[in-house]
PDB file of C-alpha atoms in Angstrom:
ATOM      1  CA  UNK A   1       0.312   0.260  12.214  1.00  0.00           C
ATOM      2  CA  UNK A   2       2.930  -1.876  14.227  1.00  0.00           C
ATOM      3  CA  UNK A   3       5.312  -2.280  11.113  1.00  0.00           C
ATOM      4  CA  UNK A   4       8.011  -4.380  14.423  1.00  0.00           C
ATOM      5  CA  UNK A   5       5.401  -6.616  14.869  1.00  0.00           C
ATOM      6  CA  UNK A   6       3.297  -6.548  11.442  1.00  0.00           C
ATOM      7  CA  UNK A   7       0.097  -5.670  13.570  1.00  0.00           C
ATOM      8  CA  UNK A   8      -2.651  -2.965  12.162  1.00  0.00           C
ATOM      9  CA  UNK A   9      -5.857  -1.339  14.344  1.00  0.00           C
ATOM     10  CA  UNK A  10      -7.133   1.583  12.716  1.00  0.00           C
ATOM     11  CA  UNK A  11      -9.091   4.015  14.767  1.00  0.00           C
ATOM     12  CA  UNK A  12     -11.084   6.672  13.886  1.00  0.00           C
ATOM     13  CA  UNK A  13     -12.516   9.722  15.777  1.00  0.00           C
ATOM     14  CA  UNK A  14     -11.885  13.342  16.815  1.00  0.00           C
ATOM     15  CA  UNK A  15      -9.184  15.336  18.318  1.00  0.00           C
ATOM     16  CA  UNK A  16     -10.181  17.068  20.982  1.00  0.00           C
ATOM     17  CA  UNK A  17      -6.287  18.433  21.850  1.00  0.00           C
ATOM     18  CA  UNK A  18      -2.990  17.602  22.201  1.00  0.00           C
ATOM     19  CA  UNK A  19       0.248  18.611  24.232  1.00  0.00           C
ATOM     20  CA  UNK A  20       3.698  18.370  23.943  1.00  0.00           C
ATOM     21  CA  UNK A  21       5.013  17.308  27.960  1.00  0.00           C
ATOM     22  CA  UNK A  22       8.746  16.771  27.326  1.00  0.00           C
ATOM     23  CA  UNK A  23      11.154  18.324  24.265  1.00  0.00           C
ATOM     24  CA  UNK A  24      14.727  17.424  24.080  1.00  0.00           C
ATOM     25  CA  UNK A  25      17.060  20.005  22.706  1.00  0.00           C
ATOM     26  CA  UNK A  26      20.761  19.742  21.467  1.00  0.00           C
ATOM     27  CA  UNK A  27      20.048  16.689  19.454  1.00  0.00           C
ATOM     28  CA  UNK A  28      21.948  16.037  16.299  1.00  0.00           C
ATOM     29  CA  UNK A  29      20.294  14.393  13.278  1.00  0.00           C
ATOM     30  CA  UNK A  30      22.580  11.370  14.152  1.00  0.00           C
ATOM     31  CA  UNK A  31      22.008  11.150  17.387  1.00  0.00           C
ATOM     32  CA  UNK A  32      19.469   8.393  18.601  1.00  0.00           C
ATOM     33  CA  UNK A  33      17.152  10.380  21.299  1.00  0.00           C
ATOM     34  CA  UNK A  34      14.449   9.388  23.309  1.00  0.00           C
ATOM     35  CA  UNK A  35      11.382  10.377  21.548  1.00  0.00           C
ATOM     36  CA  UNK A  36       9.022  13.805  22.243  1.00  0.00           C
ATOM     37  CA  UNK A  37       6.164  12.895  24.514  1.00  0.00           C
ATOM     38  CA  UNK A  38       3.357  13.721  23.364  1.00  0.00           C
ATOM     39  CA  UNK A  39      -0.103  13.518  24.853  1.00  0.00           C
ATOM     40  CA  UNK A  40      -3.066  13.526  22.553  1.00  0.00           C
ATOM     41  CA  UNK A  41      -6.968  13.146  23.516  1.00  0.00           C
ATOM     42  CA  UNK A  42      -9.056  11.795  20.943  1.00  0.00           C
ATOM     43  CA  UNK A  43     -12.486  10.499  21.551  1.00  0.00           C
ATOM     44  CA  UNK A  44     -12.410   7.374  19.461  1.00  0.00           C
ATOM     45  CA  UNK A  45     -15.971   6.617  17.105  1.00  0.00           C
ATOM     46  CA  UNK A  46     -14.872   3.158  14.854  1.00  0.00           C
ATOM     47  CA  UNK A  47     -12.238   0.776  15.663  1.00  0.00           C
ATOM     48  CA  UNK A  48     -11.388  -2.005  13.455  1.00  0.00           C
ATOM     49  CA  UNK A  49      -8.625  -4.612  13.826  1.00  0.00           C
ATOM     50  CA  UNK A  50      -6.904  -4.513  10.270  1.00  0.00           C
ATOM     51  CA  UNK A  51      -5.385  -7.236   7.701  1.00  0.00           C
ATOM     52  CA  UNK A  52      -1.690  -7.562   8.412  1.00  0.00           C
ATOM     53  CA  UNK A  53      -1.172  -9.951   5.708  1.00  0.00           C
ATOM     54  CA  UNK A  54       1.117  -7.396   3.540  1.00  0.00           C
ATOM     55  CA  UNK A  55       3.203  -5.132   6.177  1.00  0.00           C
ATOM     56  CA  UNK A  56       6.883  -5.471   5.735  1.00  0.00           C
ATOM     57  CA  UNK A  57       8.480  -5.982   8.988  1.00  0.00           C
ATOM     58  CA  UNK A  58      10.745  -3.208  10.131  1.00  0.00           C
ATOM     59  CA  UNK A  59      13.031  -1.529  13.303  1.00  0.00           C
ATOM     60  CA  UNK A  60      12.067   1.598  14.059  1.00  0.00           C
ATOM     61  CA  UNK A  61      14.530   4.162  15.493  1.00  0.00           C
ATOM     62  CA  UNK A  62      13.504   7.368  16.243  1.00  0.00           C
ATOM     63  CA  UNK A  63      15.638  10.187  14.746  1.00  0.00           C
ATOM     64  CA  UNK A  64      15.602  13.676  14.415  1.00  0.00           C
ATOM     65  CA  UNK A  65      13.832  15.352  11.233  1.00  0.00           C
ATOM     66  CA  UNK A  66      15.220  18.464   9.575  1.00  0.00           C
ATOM     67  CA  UNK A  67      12.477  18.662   6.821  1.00  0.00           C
ATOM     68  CA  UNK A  68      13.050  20.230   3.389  1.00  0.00           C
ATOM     69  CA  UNK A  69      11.159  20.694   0.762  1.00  0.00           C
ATOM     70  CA  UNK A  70      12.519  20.080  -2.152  1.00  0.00           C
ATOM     71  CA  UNK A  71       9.783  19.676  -5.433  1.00  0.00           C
ATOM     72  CA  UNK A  72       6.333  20.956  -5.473  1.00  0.00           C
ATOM     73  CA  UNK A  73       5.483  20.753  -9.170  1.00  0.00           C
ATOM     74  CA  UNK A  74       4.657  18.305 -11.349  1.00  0.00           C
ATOM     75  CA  UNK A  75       5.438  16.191 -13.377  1.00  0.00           C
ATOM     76  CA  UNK A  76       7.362  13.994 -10.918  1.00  0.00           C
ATOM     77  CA  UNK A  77      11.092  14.415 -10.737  1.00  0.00           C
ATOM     78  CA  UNK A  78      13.791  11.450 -11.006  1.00  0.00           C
ATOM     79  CA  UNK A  79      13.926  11.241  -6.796  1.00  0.00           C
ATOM     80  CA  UNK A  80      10.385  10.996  -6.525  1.00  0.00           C
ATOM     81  CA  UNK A  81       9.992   8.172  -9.228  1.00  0.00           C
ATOM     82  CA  UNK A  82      12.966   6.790  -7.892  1.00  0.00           C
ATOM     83  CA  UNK A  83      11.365   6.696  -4.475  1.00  0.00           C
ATOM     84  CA  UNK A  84       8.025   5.132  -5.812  1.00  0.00           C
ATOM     85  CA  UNK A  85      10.121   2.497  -7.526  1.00  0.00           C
ATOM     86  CA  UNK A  86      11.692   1.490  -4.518  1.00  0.00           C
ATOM     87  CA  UNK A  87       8.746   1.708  -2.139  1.00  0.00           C
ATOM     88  CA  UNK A  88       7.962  -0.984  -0.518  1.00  0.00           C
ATOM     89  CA  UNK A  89       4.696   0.469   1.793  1.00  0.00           C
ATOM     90  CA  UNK A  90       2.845   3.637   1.133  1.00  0.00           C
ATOM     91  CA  UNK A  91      -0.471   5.333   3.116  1.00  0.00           C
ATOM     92  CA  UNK A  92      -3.205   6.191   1.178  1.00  0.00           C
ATOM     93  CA  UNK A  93      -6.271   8.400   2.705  1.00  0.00           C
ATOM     94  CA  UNK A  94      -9.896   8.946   1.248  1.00  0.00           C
ATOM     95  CA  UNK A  95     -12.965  10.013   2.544  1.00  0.00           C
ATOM     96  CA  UNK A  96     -16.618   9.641   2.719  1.00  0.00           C
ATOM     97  CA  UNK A  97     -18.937  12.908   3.274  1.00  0.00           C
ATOM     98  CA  UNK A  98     -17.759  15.799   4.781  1.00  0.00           C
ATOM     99  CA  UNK A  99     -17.160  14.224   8.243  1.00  0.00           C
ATOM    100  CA  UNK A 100     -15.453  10.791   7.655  1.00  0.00           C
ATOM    101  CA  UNK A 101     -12.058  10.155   6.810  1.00  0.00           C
ATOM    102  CA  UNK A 102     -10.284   6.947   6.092  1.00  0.00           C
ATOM    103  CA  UNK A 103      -6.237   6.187   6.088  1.00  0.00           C
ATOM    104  CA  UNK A 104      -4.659   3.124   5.279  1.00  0.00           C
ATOM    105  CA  UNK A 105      -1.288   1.335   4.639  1.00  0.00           C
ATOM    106  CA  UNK A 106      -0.707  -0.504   1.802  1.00  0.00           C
ATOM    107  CA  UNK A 107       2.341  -3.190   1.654  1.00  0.00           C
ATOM    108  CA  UNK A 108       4.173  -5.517  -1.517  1.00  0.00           C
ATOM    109  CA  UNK A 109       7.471  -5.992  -2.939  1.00  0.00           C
ATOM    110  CA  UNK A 110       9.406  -3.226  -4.072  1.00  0.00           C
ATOM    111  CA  UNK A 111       8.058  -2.077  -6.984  1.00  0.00           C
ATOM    112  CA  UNK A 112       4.848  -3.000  -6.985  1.00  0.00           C
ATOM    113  CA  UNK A 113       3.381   0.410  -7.671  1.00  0.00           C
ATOM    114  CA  UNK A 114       3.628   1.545 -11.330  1.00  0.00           C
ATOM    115  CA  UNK A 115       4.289   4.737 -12.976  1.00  0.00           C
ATOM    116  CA  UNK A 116       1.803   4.562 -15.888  1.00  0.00           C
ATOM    117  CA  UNK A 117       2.120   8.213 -17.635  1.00  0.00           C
ATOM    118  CA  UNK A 118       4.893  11.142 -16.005  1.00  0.00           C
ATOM    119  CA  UNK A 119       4.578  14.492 -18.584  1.00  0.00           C
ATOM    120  CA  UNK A 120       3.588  17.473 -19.369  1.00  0.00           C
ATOM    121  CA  UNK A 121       1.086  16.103 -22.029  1.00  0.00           C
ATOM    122  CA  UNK A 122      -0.161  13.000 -20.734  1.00  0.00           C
ATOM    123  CA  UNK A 123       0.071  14.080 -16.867  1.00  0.00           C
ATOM    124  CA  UNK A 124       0.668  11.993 -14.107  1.00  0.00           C
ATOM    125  CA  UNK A 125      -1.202   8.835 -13.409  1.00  0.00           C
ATOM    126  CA  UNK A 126      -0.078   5.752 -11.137  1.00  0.00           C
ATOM    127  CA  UNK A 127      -1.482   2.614 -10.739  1.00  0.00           C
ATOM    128  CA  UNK A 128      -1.311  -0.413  -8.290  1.00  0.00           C
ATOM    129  CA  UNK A 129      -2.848  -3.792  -7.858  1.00  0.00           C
ATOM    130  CA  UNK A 130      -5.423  -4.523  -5.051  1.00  0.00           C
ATOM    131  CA  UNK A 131      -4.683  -7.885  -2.771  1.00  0.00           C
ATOM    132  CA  UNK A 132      -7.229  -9.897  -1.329  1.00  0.00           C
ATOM    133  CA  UNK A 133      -7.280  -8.251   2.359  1.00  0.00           C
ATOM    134  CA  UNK A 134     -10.210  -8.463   5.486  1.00  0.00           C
ATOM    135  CA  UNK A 135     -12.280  -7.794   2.348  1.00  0.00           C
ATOM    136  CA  UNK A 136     -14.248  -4.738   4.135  1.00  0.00           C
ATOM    137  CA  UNK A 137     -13.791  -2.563   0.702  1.00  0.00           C
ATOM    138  CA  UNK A 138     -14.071   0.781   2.795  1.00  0.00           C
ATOM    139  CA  UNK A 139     -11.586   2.425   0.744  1.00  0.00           C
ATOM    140  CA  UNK A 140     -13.335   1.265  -2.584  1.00  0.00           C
ATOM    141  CA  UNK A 141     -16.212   2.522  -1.430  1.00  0.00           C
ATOM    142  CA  UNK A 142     -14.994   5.290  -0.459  1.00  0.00           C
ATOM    143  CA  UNK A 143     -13.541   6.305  -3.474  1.00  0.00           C
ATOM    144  CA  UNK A 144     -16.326   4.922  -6.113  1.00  0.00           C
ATOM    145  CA  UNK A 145     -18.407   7.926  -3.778  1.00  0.00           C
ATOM    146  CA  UNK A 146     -15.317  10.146  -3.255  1.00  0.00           C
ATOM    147  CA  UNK A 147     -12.090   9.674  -6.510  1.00  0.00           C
ATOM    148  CA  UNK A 148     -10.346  12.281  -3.815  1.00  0.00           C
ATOM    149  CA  UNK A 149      -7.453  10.670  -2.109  1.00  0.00           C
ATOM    150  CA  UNK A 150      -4.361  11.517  -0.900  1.00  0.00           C
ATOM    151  CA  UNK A 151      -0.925   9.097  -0.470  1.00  0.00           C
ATOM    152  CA  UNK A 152       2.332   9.099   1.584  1.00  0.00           C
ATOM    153  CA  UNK A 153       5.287   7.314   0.289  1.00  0.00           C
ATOM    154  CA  UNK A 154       7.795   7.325   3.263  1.00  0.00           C
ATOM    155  CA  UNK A 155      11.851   6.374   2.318  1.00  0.00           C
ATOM    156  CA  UNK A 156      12.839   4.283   5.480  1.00  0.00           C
ATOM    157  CA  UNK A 157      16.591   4.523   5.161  1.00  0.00           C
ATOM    158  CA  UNK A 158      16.796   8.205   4.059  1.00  0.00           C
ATOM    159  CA  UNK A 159      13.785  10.023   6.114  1.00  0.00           C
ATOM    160  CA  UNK A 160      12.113  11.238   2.676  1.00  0.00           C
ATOM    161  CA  UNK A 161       8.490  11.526   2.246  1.00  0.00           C
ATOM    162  CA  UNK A 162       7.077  12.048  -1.224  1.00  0.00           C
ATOM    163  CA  UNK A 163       3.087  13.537  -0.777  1.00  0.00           C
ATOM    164  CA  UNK A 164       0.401  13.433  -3.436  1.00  0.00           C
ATOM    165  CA  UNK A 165      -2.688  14.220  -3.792  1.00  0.00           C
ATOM    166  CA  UNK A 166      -5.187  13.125  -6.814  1.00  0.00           C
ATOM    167  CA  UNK A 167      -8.637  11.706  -7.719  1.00  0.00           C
ATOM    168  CA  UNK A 168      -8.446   7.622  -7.575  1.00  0.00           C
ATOM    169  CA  UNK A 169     -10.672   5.430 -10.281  1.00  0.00           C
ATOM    170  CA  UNK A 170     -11.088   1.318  -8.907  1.00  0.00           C
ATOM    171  CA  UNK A 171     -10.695  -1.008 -12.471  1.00  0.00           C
ATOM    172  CA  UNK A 172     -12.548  -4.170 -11.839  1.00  0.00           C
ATOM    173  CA  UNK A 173     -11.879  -7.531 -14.228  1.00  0.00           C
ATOM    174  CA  UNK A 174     -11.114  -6.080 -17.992  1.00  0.00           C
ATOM    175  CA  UNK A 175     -10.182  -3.122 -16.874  1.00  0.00           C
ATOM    176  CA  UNK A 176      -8.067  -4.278 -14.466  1.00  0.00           C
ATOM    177  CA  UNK A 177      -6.691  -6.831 -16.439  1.00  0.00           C
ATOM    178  CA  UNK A 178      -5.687  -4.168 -19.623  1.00  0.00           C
ATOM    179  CA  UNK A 179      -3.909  -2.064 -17.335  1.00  0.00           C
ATOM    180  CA  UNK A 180      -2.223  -4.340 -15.051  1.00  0.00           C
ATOM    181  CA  UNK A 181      -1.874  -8.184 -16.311  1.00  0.00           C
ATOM    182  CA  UNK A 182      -2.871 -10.962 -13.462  1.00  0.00           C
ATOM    183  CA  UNK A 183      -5.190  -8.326 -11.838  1.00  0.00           C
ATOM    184  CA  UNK A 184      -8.555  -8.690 -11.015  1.00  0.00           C
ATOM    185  CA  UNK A 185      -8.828  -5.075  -9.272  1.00  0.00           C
ATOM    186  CA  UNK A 186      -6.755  -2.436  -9.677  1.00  0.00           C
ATOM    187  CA  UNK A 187      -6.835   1.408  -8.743  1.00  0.00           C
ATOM    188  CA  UNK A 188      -5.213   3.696 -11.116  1.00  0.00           C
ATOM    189  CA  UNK A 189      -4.853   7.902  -9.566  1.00  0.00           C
ATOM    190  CA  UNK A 190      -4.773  10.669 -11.364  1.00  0.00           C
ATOM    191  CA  UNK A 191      -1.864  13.194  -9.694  1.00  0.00           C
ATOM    192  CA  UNK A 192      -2.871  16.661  -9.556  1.00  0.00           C
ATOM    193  CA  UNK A 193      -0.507  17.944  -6.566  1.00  0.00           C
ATOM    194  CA  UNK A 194       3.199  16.605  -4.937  1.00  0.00           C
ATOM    195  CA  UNK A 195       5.271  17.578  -2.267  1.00  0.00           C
ATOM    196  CA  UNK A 196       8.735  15.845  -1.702  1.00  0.00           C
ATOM    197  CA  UNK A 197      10.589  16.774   1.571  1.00  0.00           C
ATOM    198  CA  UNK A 198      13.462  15.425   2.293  1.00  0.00           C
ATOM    199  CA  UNK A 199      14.403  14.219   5.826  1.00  0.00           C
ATOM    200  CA  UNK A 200      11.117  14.557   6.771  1.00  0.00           C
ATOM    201  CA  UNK A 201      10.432  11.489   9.071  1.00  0.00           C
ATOM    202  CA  UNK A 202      11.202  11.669  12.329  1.00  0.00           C
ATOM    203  CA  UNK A 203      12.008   7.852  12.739  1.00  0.00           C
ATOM    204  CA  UNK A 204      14.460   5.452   9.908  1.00  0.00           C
ATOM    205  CA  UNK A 205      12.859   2.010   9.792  1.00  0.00           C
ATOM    206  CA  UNK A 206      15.353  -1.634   9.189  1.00  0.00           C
ATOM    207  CA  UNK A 207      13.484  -3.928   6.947  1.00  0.00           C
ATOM    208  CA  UNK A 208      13.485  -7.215   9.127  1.00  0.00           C
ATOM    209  CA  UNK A 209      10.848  -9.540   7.513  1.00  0.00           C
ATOM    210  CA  UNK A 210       9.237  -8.839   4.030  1.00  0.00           C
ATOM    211  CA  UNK A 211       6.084 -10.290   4.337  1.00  0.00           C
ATOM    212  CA  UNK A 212       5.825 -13.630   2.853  1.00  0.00           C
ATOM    213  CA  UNK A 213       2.369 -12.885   1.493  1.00  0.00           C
ATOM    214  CA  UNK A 214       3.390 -10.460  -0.713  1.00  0.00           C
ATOM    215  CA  UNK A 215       2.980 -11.230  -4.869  1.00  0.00           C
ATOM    216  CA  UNK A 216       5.338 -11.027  -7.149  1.00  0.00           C
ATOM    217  CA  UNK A 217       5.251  -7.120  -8.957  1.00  0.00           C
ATOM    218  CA  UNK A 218       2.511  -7.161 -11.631  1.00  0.00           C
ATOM    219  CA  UNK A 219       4.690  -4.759 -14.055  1.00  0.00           C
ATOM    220  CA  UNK A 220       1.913  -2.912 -16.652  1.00  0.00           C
ATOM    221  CA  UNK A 221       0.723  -3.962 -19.748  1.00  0.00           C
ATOM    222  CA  UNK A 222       2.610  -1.773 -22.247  1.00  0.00           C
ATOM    223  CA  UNK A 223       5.731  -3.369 -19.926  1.00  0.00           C
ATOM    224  CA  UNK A 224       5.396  -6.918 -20.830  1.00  0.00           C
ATOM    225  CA  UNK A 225       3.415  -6.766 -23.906  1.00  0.00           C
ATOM    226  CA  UNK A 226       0.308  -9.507 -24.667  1.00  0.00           C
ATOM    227  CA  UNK A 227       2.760 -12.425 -23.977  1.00  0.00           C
ATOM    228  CA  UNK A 228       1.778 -11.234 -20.067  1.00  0.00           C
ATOM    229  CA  UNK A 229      -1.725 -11.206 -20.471  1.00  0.00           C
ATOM    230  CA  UNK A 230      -3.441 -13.915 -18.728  1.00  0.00           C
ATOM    231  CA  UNK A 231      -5.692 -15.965 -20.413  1.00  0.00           C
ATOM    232  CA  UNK A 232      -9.571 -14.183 -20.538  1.00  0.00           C
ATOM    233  CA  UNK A 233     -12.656 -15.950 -18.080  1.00  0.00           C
ATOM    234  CA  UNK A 234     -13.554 -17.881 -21.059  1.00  0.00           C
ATOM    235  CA  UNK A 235     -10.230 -20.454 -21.390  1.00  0.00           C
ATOM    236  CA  UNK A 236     -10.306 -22.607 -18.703  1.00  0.00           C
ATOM    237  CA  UNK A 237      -7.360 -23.142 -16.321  1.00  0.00           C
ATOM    238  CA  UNK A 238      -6.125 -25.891 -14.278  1.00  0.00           C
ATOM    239  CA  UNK A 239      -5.021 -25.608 -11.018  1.00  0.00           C
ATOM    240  CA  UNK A 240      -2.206 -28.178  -9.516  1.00  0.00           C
ATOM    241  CA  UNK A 241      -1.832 -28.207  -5.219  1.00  0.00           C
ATOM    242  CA  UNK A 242       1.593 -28.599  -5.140  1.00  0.00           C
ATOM    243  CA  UNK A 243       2.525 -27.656  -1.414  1.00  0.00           C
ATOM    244  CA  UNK A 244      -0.019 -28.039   1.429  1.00  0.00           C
ATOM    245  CA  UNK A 245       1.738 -26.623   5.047  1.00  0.00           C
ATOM    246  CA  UNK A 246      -0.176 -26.798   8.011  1.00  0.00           C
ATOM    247  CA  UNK A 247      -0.525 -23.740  10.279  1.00  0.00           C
ATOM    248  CA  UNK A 248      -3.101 -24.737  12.958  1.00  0.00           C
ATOM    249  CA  UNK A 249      -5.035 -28.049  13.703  1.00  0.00           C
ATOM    250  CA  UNK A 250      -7.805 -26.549  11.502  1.00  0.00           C
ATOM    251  CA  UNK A 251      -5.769 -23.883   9.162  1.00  0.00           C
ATOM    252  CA  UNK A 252      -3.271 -24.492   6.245  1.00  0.00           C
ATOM    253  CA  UNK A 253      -1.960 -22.750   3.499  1.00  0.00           C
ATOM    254  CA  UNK A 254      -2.457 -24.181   0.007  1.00  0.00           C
ATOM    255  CA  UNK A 255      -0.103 -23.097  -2.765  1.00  0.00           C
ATOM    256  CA  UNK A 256      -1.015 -24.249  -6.479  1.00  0.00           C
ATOM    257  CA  UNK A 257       0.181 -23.511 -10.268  1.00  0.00           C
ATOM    258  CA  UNK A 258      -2.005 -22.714 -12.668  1.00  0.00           C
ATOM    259  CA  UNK A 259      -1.901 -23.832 -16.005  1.00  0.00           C
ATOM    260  CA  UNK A 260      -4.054 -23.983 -19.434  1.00  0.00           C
ATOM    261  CA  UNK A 261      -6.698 -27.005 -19.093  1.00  0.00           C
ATOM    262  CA  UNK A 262      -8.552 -28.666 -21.185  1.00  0.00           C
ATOM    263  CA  UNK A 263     -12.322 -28.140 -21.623  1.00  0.00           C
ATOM    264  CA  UNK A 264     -14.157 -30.331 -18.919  1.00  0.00           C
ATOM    265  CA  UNK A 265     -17.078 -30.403 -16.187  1.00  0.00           C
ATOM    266  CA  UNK A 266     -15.699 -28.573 -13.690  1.00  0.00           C
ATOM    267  CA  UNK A 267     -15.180 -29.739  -9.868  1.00  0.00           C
ATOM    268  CA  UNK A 268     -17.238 -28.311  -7.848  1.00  0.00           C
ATOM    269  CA  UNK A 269     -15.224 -26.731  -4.236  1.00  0.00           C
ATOM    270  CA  UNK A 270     -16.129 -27.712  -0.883  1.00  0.00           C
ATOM    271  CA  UNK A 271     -14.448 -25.494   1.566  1.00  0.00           C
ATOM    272  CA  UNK A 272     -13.446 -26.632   4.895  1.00  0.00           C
TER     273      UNK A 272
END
């Protein structure tokens, strides 16, 4: 992912080797260096251009790492809530047979994955809302076949990474819905491993751009109580345009409000 320019190919293959060509040495954690080179061979099976729509813009500046770890059990201490809380991007990986692997990056406001359950007796389960994306569902599918997944939440401004690992259930419509109010699909991840490191990236990333896609935090259900349930399929809803804004000579972006309607035949949708 090209989180300067909010661009995303994802390529997947095998690594046949690697080599590192160039090291610098007396580099301080604060100094800005030029980065390792590295030269990796990797004969490439899938390519697929990816859905930008949710990467945050950000600088990236290369800096040195001095890793530490600093939690391994569970449940999840106050840094590593703190960091989900904050997080505004996180990687999540899952698989498919014993061959095929899949990694991608997620994006939203701050906050928009939730901390359902954190103890000892109800474990450790998050949750976050799925956005409408290229709408390939390889990751769904991948974990309705495989719950196995693994996630990276990386701390731009302080260099720490928070790992987990965990088996991953999609919610679809009511399920979604009870969990996480004004979603239609959800995924909700059991925790069974962590690892926080602090300092562990070896770049710090500016926020320049959040992306102007991104919905507003769905908090959970137990958070906002039934007044933030949305009405079920049955009650019909009316939606307003309210802003049309012209992108291309044949795109634009339509944004409406929704509110309770009134029983009536319905308008049928002609898209173009």
């Amino acid at each position: 992912s090209d989180l300067e320019h909010r661009g995303r190919v994802k390529i997947a293959g095998r690594l046949h080797d690697a080599m590192v060509l160039e090291r610098r040495t007396n580099t301080t954690p604060s100094e800005t260096s030029e980065p390792i080179d590295v030269q990796v061979n990797v004969a490439v099976d899938e390519t697929l251009g990816n859905c930008p729509k949710y990467l945050n813009k950000r600088a990236i500046t290369p800096y040195a790492s001095s890793p530490q770890l600093i939690t391994d059990s569970l449940p999840l201490p106050a840094d590593a809530l703190a960091l989900i809380g904050r997080s505004d991007t996180f990687l999540i990986s899952s698989r498919h047979g014993a061959h095929s692997m899949d990694t991608n990056i997620r994006g939203g406001a701050p906050g928009f994955f939730r901390i359902f359950s954190n103890s000892d007796t109800e474990g450790v389960t998050l949750v976050y809302p799925e956005y409408s994306g290229n709408r390939l569902y390889q990751r769904l599918g991948n974990i309705t076949s495989d719950r196995a997944v693994g996630l990276t939440f990386p701390d731009f401004d302080t260099g720490d990474i928070l790992y987990l690992t965990g088996r991953a259930e999609v919610l679809i419509g009511d399920a979604a819905e009870s969990v996480l109010p004004h979603s239609s699909m959800a995924v909700r991840i059991d925790i069974e491993a962590v690892r926080l490191v602090r300092e562990g990236l070896a770049f710090r990333g500016t926020l320049l751009d959040p992306s102007p896609y991104n919905p507003p935090v769905r908090r959970l259900a137990r958070e906002v109580g039934d007044s933030g349930r949305r009405p079920r399929s049955a009650d019909r809803m009316l939606a307003s345009l309210i802003h049309k804004l012209p992108i291309t000579p044949t795109i634009s972006r339509y944004t409406f409000r929704l509110s309770p309607g009134e029983s009536s035949t319905p308008v049928r949708w002609r898209a173009g």
